[in-house]
Coordinates of C-alpha atoms in Angstrom, one line a residue:
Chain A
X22 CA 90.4 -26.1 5.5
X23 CA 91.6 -29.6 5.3
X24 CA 93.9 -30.4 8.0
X25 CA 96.2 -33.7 8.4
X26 CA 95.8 -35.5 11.4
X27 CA 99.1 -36.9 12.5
X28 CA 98.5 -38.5 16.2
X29 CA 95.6 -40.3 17.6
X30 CA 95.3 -42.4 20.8
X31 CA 92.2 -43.1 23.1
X32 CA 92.9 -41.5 26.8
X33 CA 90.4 -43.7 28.3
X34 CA 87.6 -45.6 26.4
X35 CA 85.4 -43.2 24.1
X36 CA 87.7 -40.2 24.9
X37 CA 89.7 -39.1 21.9
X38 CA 93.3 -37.4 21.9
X39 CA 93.8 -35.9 18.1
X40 CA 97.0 -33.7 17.2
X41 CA 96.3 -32.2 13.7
X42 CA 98.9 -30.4 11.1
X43 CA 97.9 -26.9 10.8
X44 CA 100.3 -23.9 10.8
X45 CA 96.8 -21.8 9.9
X46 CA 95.2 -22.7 12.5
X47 CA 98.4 -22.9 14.9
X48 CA 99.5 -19.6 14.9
X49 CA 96.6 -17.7 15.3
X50 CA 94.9 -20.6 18.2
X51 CA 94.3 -18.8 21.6
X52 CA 92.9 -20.2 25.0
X53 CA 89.2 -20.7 25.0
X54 CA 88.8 -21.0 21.4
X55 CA 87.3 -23.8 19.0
X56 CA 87.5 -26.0 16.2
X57 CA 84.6 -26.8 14.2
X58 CA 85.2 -30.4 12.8
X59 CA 83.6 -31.9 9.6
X60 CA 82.8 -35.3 11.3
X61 CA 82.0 -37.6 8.2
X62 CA 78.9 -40.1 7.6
X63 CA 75.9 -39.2 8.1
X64 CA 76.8 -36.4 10.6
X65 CA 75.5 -33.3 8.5
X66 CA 76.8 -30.4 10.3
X67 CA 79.6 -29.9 11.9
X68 CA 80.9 -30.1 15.6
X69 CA 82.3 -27.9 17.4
X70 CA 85.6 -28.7 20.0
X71 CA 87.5 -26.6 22.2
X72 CA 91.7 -26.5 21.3
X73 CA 93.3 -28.0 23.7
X74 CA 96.9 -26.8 22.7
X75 CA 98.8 -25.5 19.9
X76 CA 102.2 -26.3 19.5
X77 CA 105.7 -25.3 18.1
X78 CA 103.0 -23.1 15.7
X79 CA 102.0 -25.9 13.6
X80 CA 100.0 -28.0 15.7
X81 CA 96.9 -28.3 17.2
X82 CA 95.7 -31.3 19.9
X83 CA 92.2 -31.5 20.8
X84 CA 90.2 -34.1 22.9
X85 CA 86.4 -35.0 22.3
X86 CA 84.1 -37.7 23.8
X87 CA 82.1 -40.0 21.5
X88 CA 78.6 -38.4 22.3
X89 CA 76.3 -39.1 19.4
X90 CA 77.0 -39.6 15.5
X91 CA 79.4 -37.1 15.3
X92 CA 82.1 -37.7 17.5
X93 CA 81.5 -41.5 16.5
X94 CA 82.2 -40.9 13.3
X95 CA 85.1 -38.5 13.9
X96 CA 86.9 -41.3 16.6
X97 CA 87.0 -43.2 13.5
X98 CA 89.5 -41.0 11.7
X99 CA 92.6 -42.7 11.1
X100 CA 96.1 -41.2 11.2
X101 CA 97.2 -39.1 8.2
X102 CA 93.7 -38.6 7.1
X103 CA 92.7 -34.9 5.9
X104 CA 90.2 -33.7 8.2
X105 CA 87.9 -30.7 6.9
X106 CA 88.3 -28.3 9.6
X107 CA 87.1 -24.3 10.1
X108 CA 89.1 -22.4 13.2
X109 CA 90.1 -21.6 15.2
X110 CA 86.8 -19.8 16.4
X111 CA 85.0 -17.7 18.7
X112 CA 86.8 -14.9 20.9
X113 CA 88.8 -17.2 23.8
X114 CA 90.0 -16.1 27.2
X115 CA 91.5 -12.7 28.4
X116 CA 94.1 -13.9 29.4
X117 CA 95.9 -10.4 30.6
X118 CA 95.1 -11.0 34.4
X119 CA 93.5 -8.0 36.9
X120 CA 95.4 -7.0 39.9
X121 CA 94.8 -9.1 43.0
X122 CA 95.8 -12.2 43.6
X123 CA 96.2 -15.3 41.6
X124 CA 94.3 -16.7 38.5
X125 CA 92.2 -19.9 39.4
X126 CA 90.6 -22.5 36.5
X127 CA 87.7 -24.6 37.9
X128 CA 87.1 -27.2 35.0
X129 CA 84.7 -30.3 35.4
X130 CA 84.2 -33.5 33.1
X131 CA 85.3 -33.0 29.3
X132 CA 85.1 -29.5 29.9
X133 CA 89.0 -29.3 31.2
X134 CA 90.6 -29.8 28.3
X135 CA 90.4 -25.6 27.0
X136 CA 91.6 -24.7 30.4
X137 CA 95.2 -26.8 30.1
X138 CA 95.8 -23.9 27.0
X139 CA 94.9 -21.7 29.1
X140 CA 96.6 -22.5 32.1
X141 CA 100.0 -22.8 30.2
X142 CA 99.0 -19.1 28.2
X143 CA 98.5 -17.2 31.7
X144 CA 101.2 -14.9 33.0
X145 CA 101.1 -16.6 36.4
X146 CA 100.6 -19.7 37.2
X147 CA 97.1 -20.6 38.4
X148 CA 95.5 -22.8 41.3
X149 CA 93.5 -25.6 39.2
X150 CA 90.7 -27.4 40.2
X151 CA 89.5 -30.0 38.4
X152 CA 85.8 -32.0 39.1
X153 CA 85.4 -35.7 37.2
X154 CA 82.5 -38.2 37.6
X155 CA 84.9 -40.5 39.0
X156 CA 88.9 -41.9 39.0
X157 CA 88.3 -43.5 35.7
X158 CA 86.8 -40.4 34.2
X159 CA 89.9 -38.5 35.4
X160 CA 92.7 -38.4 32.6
X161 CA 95.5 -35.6 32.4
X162 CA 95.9 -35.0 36.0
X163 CA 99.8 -35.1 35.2
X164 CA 99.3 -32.3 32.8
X165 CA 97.4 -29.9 34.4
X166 CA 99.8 -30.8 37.5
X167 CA 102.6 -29.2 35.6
X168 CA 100.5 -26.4 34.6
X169 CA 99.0 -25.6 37.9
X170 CA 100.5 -23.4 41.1
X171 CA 98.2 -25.8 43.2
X172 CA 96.0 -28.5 42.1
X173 CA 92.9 -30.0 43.6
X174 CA 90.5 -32.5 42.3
X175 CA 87.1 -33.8 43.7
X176 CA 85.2 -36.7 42.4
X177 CA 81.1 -37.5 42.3
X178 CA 81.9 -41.1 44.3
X179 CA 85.6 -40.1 46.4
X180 CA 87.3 -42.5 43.7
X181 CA 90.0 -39.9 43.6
X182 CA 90.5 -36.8 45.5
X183 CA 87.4 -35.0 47.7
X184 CA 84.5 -36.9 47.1
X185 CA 82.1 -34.2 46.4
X186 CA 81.8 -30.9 43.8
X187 CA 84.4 -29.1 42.5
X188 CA 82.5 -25.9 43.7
X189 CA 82.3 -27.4 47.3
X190 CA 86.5 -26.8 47.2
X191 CA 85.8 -23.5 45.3
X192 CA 83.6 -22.8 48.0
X193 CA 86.0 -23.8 51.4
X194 CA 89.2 -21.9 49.7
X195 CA 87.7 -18.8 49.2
X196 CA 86.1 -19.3 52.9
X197 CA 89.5 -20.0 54.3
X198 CA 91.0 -16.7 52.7
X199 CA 92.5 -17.7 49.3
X200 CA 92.6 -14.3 47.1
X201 CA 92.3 -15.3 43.6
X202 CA 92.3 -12.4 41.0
X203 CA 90.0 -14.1 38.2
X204 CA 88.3 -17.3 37.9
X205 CA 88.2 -19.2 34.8
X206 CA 85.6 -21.7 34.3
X207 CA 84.7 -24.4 31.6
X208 CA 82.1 -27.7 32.6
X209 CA 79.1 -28.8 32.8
X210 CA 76.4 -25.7 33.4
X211 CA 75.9 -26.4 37.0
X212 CA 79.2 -26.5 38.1
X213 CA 79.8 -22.6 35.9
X214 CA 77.0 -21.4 37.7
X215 CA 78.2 -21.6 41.1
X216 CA 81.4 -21.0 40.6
X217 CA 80.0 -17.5 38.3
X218 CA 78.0 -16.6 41.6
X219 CA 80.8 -17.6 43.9
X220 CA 82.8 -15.0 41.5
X221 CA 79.9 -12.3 42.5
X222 CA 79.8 -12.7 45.8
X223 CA 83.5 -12.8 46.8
X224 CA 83.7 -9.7 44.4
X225 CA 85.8 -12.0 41.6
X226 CA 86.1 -11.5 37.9
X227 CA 84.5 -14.5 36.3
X228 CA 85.1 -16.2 32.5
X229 CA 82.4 -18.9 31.6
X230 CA 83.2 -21.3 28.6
X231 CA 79.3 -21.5 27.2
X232 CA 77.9 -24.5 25.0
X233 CA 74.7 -24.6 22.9
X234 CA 74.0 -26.5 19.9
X235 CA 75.5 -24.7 17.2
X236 CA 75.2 -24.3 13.7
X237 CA 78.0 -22.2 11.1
X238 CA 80.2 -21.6 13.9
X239 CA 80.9 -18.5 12.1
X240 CA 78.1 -15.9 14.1
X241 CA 75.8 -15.9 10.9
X242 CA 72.9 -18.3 11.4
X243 CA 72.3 -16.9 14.8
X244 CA 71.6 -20.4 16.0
X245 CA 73.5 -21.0 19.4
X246 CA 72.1 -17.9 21.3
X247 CA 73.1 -17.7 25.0
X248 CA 70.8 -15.4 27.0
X249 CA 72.5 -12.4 29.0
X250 CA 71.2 -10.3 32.2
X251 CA 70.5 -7.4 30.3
X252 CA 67.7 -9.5 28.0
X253 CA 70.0 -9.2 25.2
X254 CA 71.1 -12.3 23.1
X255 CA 74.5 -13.0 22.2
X256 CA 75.9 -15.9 19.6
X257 CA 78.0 -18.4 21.6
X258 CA 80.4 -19.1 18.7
X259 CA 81.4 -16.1 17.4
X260 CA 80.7 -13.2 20.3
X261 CA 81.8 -16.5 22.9
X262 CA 82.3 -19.1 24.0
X263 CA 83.8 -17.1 26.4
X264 CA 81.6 -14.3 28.3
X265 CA 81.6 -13.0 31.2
X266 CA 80.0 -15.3 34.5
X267 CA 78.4 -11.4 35.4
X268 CA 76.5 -10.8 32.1
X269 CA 75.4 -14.4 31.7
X270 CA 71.3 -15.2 32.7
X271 CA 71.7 -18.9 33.2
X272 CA 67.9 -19.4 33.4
X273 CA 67.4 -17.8 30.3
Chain B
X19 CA 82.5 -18.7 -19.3
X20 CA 78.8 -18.7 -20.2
X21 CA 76.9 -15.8 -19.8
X22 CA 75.5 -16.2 -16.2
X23 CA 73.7 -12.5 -15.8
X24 CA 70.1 -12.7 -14.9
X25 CA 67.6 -10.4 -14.4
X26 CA 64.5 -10.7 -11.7
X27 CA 61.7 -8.8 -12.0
X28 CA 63.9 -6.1 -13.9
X29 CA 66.9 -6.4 -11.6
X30 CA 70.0 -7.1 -13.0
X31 CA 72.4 -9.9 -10.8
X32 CA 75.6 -11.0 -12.3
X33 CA 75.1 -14.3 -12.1
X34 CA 71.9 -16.5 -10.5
X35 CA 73.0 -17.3 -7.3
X36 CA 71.9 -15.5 -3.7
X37 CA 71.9 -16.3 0.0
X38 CA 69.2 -17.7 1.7
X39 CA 67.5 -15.0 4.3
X40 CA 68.5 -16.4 7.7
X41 CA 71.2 -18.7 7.2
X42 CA 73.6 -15.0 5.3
X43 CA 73.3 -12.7 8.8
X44 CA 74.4 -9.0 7.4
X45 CA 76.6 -10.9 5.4
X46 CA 79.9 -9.7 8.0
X47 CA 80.8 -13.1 8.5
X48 CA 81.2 -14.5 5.5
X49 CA 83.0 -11.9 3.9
X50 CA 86.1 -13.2 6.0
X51 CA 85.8 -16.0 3.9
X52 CA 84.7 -14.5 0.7
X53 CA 84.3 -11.5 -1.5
X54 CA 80.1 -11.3 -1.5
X55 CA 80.7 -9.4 -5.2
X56 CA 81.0 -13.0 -6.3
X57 CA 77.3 -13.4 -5.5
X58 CA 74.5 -12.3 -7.9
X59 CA 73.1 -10.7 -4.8
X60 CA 72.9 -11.1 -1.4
X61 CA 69.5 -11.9 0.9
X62 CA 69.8 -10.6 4.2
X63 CA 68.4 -11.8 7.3
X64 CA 64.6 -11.0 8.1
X65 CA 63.8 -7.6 9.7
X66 CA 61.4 -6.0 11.4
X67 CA 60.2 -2.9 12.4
X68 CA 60.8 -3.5 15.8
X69 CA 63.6 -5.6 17.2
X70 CA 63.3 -9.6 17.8
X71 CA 64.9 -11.5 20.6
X72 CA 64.2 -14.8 18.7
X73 CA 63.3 -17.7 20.7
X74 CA 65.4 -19.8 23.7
X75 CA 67.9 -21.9 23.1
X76 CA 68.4 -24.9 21.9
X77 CA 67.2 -23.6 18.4
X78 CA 68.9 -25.8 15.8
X79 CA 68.9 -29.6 16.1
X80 CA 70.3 -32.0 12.9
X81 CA 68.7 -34.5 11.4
X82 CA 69.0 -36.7 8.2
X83 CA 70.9 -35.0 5.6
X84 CA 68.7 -31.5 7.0
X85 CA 68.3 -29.3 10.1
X86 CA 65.7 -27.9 12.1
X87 CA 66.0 -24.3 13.2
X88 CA 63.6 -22.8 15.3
X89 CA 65.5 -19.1 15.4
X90 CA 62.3 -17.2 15.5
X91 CA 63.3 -14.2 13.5
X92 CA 65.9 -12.9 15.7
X93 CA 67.3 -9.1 14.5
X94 CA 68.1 -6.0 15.8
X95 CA 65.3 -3.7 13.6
X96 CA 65.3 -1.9 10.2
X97 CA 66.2 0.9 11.5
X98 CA 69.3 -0.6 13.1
X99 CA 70.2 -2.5 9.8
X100 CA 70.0 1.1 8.3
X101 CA 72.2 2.8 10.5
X102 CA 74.5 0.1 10.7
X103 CA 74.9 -2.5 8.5
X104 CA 73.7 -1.0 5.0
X105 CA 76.3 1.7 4.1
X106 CA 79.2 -1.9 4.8
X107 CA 77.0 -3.9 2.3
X108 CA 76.8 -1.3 -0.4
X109 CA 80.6 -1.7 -0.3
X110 CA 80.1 -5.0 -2.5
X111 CA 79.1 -5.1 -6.0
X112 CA 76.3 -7.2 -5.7
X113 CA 72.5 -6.6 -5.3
X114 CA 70.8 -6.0 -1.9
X115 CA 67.7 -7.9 -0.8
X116 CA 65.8 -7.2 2.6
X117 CA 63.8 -9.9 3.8
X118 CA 60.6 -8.6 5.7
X119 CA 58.7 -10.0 8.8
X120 CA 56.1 -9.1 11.0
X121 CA 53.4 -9.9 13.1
X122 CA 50.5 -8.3 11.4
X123 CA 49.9 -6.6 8.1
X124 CA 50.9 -3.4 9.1
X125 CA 54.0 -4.7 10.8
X126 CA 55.2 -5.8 6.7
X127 CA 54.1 -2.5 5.6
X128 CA 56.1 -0.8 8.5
X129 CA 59.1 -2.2 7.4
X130 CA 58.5 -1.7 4.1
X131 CA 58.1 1.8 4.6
X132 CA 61.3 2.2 7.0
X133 CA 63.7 0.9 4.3
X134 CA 62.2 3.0 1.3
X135 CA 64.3 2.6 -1.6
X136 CA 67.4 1.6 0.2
X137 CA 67.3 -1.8 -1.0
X138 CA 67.1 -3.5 -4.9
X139 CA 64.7 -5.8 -3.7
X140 CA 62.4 -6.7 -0.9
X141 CA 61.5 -10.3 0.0
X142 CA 58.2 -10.6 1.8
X143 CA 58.8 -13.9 4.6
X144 CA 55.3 -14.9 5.0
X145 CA 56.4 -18.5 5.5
X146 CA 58.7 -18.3 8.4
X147 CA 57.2 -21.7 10.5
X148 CA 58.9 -20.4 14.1
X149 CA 57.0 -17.5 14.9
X150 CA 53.6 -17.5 17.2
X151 CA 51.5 -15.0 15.4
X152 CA 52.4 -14.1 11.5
X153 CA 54.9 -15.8 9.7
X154 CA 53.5 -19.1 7.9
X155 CA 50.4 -18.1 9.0
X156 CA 49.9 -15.0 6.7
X157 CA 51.6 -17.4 3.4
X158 CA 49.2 -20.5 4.0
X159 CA 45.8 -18.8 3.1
X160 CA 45.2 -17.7 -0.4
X161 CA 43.2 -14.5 0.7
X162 CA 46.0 -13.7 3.0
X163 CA 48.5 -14.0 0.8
X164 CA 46.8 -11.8 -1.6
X165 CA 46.0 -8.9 0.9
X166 CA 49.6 -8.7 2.5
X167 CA 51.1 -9.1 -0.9
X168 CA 48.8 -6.0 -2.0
X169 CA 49.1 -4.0 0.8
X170 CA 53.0 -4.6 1.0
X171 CA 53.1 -3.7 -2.6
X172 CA 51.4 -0.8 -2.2
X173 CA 54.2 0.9 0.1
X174 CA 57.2 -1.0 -1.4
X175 CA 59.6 1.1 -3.4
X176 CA 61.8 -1.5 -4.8
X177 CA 61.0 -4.4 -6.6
X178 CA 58.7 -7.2 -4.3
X179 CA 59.3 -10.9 -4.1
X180 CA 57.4 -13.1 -1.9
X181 CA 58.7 -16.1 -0.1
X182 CA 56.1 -19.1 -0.3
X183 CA 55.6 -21.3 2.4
X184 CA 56.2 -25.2 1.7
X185 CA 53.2 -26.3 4.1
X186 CA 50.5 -26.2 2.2
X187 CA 48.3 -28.1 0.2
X188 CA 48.5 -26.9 -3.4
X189 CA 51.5 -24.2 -3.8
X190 CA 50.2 -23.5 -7.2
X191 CA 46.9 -21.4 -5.7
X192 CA 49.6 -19.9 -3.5
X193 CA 51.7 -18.4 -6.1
X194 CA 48.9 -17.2 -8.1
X195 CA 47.3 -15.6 -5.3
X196 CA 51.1 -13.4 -4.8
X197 CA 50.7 -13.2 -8.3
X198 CA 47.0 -11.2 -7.8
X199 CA 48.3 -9.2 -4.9
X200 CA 51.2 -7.6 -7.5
X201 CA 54.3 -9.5 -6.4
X202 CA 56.9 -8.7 -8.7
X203 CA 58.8 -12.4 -8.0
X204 CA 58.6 -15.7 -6.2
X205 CA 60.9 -17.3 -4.0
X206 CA 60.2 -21.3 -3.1
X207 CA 60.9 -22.9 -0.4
X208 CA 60.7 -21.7 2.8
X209 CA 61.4 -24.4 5.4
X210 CA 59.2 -27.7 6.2
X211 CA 57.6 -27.6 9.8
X212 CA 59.5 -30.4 11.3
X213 CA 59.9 -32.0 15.0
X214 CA 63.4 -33.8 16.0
X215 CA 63.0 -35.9 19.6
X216 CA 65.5 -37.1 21.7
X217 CA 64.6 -40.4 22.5
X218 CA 66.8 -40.5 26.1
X219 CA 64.9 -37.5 27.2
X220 CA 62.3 -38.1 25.1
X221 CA 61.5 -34.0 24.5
X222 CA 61.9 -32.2 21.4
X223 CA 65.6 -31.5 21.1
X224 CA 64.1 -27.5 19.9
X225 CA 63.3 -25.6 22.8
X226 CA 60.0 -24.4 20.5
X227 CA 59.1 -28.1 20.1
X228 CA 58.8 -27.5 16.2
X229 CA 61.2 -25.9 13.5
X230 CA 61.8 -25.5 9.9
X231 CA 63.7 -28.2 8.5
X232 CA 66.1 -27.3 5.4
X233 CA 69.1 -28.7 3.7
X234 CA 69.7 -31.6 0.9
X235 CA 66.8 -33.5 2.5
X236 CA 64.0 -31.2 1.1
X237 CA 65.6 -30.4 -2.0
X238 CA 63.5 -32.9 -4.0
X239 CA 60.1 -31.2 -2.2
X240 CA 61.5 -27.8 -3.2
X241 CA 62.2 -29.1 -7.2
X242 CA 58.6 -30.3 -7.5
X243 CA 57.4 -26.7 -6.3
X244 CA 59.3 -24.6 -8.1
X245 CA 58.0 -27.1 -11.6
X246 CA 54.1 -26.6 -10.3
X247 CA 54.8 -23.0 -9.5
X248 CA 56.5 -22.1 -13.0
X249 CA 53.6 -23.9 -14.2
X250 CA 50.6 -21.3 -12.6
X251 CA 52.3 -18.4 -12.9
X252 CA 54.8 -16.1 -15.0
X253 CA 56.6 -14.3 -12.7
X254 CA 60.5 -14.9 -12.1
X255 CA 61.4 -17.6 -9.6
X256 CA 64.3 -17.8 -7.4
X257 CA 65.0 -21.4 -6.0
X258 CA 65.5 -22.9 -3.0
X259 CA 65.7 -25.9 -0.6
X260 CA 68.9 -28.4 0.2
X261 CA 70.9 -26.6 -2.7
X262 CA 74.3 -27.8 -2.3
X263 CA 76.3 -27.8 -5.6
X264 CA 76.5 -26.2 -9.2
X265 CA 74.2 -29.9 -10.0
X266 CA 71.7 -29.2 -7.5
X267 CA 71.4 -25.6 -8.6
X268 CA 71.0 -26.9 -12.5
X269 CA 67.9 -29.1 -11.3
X270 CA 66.2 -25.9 -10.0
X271 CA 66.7 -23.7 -13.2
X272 CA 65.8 -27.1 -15.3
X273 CA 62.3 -26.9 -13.4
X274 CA 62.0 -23.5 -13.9
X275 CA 63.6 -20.9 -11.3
X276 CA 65.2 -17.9 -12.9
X277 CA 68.0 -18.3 -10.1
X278 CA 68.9 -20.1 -6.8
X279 CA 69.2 -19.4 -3.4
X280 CA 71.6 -21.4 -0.9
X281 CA 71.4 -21.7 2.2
X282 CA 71.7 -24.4 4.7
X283 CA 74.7 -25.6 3.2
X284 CA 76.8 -23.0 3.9
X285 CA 76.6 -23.6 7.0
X286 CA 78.4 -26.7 6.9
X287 CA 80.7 -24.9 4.0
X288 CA 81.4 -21.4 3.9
X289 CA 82.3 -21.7 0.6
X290 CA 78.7 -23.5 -0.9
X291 CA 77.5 -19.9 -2.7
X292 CA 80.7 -19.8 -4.7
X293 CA 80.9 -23.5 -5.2
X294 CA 77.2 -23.5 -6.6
X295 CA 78.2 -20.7 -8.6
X296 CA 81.2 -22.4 -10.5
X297 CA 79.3 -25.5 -10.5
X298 CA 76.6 -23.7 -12.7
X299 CA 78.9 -22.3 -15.5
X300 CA 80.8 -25.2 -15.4
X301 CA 77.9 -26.9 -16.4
X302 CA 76.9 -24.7 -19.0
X303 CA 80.1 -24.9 -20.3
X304 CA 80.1 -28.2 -20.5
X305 CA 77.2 -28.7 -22.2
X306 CA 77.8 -26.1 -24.7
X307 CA 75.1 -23.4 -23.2
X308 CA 76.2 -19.6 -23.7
X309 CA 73.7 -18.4 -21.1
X310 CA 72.3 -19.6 -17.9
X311 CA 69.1 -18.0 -19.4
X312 CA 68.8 -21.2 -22.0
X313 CA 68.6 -23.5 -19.7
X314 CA 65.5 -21.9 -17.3
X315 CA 62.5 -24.2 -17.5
X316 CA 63.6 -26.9 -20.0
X317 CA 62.5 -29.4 -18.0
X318 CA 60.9 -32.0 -20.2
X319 CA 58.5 -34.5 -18.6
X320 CA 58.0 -38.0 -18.8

């Protein structure tokens, strides 16, 4: 559907902040889910981009980092322009919480920007940690402050907070006793990975935000097919993003 | 409103417009967007007689005005589609094709004889470019072609069309050897064997290296087949390759195809098939055509 976009600013160079009119899309939007954008130019398919929040039921904010063609093309959209978009997509995050302990988000680079939804969606407020390649790659700390029980944040060079993984805090809290009663995590593949096994060994419920090149966003071309343990294959956009960190094979 | 009805191979659709088998799954997931009773019928995605895991991820990559998909035949079986996915479709007003795959000959004939006459027609995928052993290799040999097409035939109980392979040298001796074994239609193009590299890691962005590359950047490949084909042969032609609009589909029936497939662009849209559809009577009503079936092969050359 074609979607007005009313508010766009650049966080940091090459990151995009768009806010689009879309009662449609609004009302239904939950945590975890996607937008598949209609980028212009040359870009022939479409891209997809994690919602970042919907507000007062009419709006929708999401963030994007010029990559390639695509997002080139889409930073170039200008305020009040229709934008063709189809969402919002894919299933999202459970967010009714187990028993045990607090919820915990463990986000890293551009993949943060689904968990500040989430984090605000949750019925308790969650520890957040956030992993960024350095201070100038950081952007939203504030927000996610607001959101957050207790926030931490590592960087690759020490430019801002631990210098080090975000799993390497995972890691210490959980060795120095903190219960949590689901982690929720969204980043680069790495970074899900231990956090999904640190899940499994401390006996934690795990959510994993998966990524693949995708094609109709809608489950039908069968493109974007994440691998799970039981040698199945499931469509990342329409039966995720969001699986479970137990039933994903992340060498598959 | 012109008259749009068609009929292939003694199969009635309401109008000349289908799905193209892979990009359509079961057709679940676009019937949230649309009623698939619009369509003149609806192509599902390949089966097999046994089920298909479909090769590793990354398996689409874009490219100019097209895409690469290296899938690899992914689906859960005939049997399964039987069970639980054909009593949902027969829901819709529209007519049912199963697209068939397989390793080996008997592998088509398998899952020719698991559906039976469940289906109004039966495409035979002997051009699918992502597959190790069958696939394009079975549609790129004249004397295969023949033999599978015959055999198939043999234990098909609904109408057979068979899907020709783009990657060959002369399509004509293709669809003439289809035309031998007893296929009751054609369907052109199946997708061009393509290769897309990313030049910072420089690897293939598809995990399988190659894939078959379709949208509006073959279409003018897939016009100049369907014109030699309707040329060698007599059989009813649906087709395909980068359709996009009612214009697009228009060229296709000017060069000879009895009706269109779309495919790739629904992906992008999920509202192509009906768009293509309007497109085409808009056209014909335009131009003062009562029926689509006037306008089928009046291509006239330079």
């Amino acid at each position: 559907m074609l979607c007005k976009l009313t508010y766009k600013n650049e966080l940091r160079p090459g990151l995009f902040n768009f806010i689009i009119d879309c009662p449609q899309i609004a009302a239904k939007a939950k945590p975890g889910q996607f937008l598949h954008v209609l980028c212009g130019g040359s870009a022939y398919l479409r891209r997809p981009i994690s919602i970042c929040a919907a507000v007062e039921g009419r709006f929708v904010r999401f963030i994007f980092e010029v990559r390639g063609k695509g997002t080139a093309e889409l930073a170039k959209a200008q305020a009040g322009q229709m934008l063709d978009i189809l969402g919002p997509l894919g299933n999202g995050f459970d967010t009714a919480l187990p028993g045990g302990g607090k919820p915990l988000l463990v986000g890293g680079g551009i993949g943060i920007f689904p968990l500040l939804m989430l984090a605000k969606k949750l019925p308790q407020k969650p520890d957040i940690m956030l992993g960024f390649r350095d201070e100038q790659s950081a952007v939203m700390i504030r927000e996610f402050s607001n959101a957050a029980d207790d926030i931490f944040i590592a960087s690759d060079d020490g430019s801002i907070g631990f210098k080090g993984f975000v799993t390497d805090i995972l890691k210490s809290k959980i060795a120095s006793g903190a219960k949590y009663s689901r982690i929720y995590t969204c980043g680069p593949l790495p970074m899900m990975r231990i956090a999904a096994d640190t899940a499994k060994e401390n006996g934690i419920d795990c959510q994993v935000s998966m990524e693949e090149r995708m094609g109709c966003g809608v489950g039908a071309c069968v493109a974007c097919a994440c691998a799970m343990t039981d040698g199945s294959k499931k469509r990342v956009c329409k039966d995720g993003p969001v699986f479970s960190g137990a039933e994903v094979d992340f060498d598959g | 409103m012109a008259d749009l009805k068609v009929n292939i191979a003694g199969v009635e659709w309401k109008n000349p417009v289908t799905t193209g088998s892979g990009t359509f799954g079961f057709g679940r997931e676009y019937a949230e967007y649309f009623d698939l009773s619009e369509l003149g019928a609806v192509c599902l995605k390949a089966l097999s007689a046994k089920p298909r895991l479909g090769n590793k991820s990354p398996r689409i990559a874009e490219t100019n005005d097209g895409i690469l998909n290296s899938v690899g035949l992914q689906n859960p079986g005939a049997e399964h589609f039987l069970e639980n996915e054909l009593d949902w479709l027969r829901k819709f007003d529209t007519k049912l094709i199963a697209n068939l795959c397989g390793s080996t000959v008997e592998d088509y004939v398998e899952v020719a004889e698991i559906l039976g006459d469940k289906l109004d027609m039966l495409e035979l995928n002997i051009s699918c470019p992502n597959v190790k052993v069958g696939g394009m290799a079975f549609g790129t040999d004249p004397k295969m072609v023949e033999e599978v097409t015959s055999k198939v035939k043999a234990a098909a109980k609904s109408p057979l069309i068979v899907k020709l392979s783009p990657n060959v040298t002369d399509i004509a001796e293709i669809a003439k050897a289809a035309e031998a074994g007893g296929a009751d239609a054609l369907s052109l193009i199946n997708t061009l064997l393509g290769m897309k590299i990313d030049i910072k890691t420089r690897r293939p962005v598809l995990n399988n290296n190659t894939g078959g590359l379709s949208g509006p950047a073959i279409m003018p490949v897939a016009v100049r087949m369907v014109h030699q084909v309707r040329q060698a042969v007599k059989l009813p032609i649906i087709g395909m390759g980068g359709i996009a609009s009612g214009e697009d589909a228009i060229e296709f029936l000017l060069a000879g195809a009895d009706a269109v497939a779309v495919g790739t662009a629904g992906i992008v849209d999920p509202y192509a098939w009906i768009k293509v559809r309007n497109g085409i009577n808009d056209y014909l009503d335009q131009n003062g055509y009562k029926s689509v079936k006037e306008i089928v092969g009046k291509l006239e050359l330079n």
